[in-house]
XYZ file of C-alpha atoms in Angstrom:
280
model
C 16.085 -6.362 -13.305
C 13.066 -5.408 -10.647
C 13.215 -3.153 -8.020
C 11.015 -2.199 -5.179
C 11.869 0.970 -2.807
C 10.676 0.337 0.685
C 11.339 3.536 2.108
C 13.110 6.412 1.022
C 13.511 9.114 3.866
C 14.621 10.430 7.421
C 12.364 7.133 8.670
C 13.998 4.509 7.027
C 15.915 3.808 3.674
C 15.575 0.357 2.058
C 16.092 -0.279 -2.118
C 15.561 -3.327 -3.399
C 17.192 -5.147 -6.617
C 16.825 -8.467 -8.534
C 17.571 -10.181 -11.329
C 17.740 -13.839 -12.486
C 16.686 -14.771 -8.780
C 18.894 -13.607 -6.708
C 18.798 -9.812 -4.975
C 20.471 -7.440 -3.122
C 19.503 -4.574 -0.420
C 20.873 -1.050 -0.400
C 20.624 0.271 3.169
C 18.586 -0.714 5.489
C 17.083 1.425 8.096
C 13.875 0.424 8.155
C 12.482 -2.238 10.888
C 13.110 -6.081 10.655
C 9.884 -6.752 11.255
C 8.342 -3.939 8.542
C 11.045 -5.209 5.763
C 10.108 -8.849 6.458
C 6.130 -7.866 6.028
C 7.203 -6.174 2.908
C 8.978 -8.642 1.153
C 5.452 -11.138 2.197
C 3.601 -9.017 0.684
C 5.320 -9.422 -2.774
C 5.633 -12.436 -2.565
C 9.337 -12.358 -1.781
C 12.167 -14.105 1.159
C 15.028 -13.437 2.814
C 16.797 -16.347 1.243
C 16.903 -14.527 -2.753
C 19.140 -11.748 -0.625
C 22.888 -12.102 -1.152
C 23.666 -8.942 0.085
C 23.115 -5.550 1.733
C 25.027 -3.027 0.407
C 25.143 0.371 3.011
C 25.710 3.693 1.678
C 26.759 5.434 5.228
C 26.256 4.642 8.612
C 23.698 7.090 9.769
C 20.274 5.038 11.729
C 17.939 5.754 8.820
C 19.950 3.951 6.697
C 21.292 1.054 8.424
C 18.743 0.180 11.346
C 18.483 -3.116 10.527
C 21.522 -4.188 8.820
C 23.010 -6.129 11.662
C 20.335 -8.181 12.864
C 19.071 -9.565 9.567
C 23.049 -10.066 8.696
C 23.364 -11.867 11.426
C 20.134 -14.409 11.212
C 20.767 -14.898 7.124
C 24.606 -15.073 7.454
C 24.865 -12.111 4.878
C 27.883 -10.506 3.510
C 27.403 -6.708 3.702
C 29.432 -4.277 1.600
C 30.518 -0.776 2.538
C 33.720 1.670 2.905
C 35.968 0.477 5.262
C 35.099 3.855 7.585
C 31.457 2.991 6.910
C 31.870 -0.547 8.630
C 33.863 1.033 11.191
C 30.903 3.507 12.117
C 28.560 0.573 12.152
C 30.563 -0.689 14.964
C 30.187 2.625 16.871
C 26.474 3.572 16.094
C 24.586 2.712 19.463
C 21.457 2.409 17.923
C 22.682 -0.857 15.530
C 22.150 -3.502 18.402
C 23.052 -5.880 16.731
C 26.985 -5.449 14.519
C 27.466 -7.524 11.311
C 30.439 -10.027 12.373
C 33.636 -9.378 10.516
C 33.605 -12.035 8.767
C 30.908 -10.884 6.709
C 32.040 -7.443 6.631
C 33.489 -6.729 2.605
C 34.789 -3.612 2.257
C 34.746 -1.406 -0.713
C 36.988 0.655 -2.180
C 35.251 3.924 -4.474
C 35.753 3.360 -8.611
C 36.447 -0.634 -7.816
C 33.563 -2.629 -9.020
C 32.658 -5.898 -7.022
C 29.877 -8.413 -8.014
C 27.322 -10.132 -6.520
C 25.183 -12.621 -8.229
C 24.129 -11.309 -12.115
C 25.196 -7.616 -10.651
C 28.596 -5.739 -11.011
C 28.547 -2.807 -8.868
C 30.822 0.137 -8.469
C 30.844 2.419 -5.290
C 31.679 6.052 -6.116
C 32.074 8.843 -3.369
C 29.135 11.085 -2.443
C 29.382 13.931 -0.014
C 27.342 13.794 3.240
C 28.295 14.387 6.982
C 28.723 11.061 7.769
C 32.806 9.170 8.325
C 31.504 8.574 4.553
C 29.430 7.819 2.137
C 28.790 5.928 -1.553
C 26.529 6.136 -4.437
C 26.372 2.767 -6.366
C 26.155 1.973 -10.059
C 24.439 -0.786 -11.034
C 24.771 -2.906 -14.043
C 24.014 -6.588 -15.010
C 26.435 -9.320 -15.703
C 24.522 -11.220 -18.280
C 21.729 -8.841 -19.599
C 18.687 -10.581 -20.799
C 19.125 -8.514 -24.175
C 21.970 -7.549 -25.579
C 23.806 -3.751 -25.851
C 27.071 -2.170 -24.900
C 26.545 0.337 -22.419
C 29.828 2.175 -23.644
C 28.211 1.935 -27.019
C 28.540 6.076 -28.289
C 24.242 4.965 -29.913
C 22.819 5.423 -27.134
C 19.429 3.030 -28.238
C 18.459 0.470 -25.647
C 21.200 0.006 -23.668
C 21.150 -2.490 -21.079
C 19.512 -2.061 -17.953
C 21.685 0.743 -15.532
C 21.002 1.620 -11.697
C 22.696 4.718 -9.748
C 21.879 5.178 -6.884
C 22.568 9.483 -5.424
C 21.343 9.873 -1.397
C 22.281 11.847 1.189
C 24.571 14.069 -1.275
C 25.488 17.490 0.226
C 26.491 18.560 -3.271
C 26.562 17.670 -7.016
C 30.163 16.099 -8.264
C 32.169 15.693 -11.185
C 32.439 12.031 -9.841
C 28.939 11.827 -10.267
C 28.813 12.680 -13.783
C 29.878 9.659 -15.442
C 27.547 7.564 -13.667
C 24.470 9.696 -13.934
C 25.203 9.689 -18.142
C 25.559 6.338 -18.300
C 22.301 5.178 -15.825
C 19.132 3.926 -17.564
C 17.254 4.266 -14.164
C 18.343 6.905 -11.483
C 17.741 7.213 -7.966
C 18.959 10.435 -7.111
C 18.248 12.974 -3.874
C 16.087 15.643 -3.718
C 15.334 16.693 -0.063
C 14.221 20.072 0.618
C 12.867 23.117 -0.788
C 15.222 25.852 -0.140
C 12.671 28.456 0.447
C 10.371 26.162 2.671
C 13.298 25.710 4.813
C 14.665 28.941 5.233
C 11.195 29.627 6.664
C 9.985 26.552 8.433
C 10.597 25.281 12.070
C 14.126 24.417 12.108
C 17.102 26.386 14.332
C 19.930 28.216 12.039
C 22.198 25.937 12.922
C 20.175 22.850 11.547
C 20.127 24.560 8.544
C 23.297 25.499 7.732
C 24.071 21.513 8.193
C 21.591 20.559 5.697
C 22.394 22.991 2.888
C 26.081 23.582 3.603
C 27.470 21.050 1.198
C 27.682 18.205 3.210
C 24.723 18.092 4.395
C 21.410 17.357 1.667
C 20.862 18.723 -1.864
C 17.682 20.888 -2.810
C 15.447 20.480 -5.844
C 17.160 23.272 -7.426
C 20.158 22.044 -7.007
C 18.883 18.596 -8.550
C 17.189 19.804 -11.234
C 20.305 21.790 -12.282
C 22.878 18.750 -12.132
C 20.611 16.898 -14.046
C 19.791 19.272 -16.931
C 23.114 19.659 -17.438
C 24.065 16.322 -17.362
C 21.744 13.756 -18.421
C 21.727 11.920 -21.592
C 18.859 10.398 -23.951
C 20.265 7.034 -21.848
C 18.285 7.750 -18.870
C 14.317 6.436 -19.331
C 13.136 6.499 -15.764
C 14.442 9.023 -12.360
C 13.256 8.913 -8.854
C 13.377 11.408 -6.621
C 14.319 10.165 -3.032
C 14.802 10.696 1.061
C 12.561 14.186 0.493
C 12.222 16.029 3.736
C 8.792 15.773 5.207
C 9.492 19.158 7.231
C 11.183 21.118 4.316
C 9.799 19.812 1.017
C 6.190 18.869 -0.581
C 6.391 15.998 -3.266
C 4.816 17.885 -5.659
C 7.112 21.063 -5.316
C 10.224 18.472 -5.962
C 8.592 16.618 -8.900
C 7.408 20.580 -10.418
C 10.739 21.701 -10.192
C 12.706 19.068 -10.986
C 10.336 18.426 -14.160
C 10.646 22.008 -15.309
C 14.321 21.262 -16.311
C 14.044 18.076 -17.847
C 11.425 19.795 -19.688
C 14.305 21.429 -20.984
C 16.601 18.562 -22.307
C 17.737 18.673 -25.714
C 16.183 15.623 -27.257
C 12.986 14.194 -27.764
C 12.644 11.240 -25.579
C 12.513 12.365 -22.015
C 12.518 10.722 -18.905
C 10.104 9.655 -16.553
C 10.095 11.433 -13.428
C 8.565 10.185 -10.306
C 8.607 10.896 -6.783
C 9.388 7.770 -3.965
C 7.394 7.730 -1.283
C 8.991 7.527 2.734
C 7.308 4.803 4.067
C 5.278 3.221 1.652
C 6.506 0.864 -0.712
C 6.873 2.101 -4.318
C 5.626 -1.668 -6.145
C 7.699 -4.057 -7.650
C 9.490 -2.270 -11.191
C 10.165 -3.983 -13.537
C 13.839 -2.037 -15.032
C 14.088 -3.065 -18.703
């Protein structure tokens, strides 16, 4: 499996997966004309992508769904309220037809090419909004993700934005992911002091809003599992967070994990693309 992020932020939120030839977007809120430079640049087309999938229908995540659905004839998966707020949001031009509209339903896995995905429920201010797990079809080694050994497993993708709050939903999905995207946005202290009004803030930090690196770093010493090889931290705030304050804090507690083998930790960029990964 490879994957390339091509933005991860408040300007645009594009993730990119393939395997076996064939790939699919999550979100899409960055500009037709930057994704299409992007993909040149690695060597990539349009015509590998079988689908986007859309987490929630706010603009930075969705920008460009509709157009490049539209030219490419994609299908594009989301909650039935998701697709529904795609409709309404003024600044989608262009709306994906319904005919290629697919919705999901949270805990019921769909697949698209080598992938089998499952949408789970994440907590955000939007009509709503899905984290996706990842997993292949036909691995290119073999390994039981439900095996209780938890040695090379097959490759795993979740995928955590825009989440107001840690879950017990999440749980499962975070234990079981080999590679994890999950949100870290602000710094709670840098935004209790920084520019924005009282009001702003309470809708970023009141639960349904974004989580902090505290928060982050808690849910996932608590909860990860000698599984995971590789995080990402994503959609940081460039007004209320500092990429190394996020990767410092959220290192200190896997510093803390109770086995040997830690996990990578790394920090995705907001407009520049992270390089094609390859996810063994």
């Amino acid at each position: 499996m490879n994957f390339i992020c091509f933005g991860s932020g408040s300007s645009g939120n594009c993730y990119y997966l393939e395997s076996r030839g064939t790939a699919i977007l999550i979100d899409l809120g960055i500009g037709v004309r930057a994704f299409r430079k992007h993909l040149s640049d690695y060597g990539l087309t349009v015509p590998r992508i079988a689908a986007i999938l859309v987490t929630h229908d706010h603009t930075d995540h969705i920008k460009a769904v509709g157009p490049l659905a539209l030219q490419f004839r994609l299908p594009v998966y989301a909650a039935p309220l998701v697709h529904e707020g795609m409709m309404r949001n003024r600044f989608m031009t262009k709306k994906v037809p319904i005919e290629q509209q697919r919705p999901t339903e949270v805990g019921i896995p769909f697949e698209v090419g080598n992938f089998r995905i499952t949408p789970f429920a994440v907590p955000h201010d939007a009509r709503d909004n899905n984290g996706y797990f990842v997993e292949l079809i036909h691995p290119e080694e073999g390994g039981d993700i439900f095996s209780p050994a938890p040695v090379d497993p097959r490759p795993t993708f979740c995928l955590i934005t825009d989440a107001g709050r840690f879950t017990d939903e999440m749980i499962p999905f975070v234990q079981r992911a080999r590679h994890l995207i999950i949100e870290a946005n602000f710094d709670r202290t840098m935004l209790e002091n920084g520019p924005y009004p009282q009001f702003l803030q309470q809708r970023i930090s009141n639960g349904r809003g974004h989580m902090d690196n505290r928060l982050t770093a808690e849910a996932l010493r608590r909860h990860l599992t000698p599984i995971t090889r590789r995080i990402w931290l994503c959609h940081l705030s460039e007004e209320n967070n500092r990429p190394e304050l996020a990767h410092k804090t959220v290192q200190s507690a896997i510093d803390q994990l109770p086995f040997p083998d830690k996990p990578q930790l790394e920090v995705l960029r907001r407009r520049t693309p992270s390089g094609l990964i390859r996810l063994d």
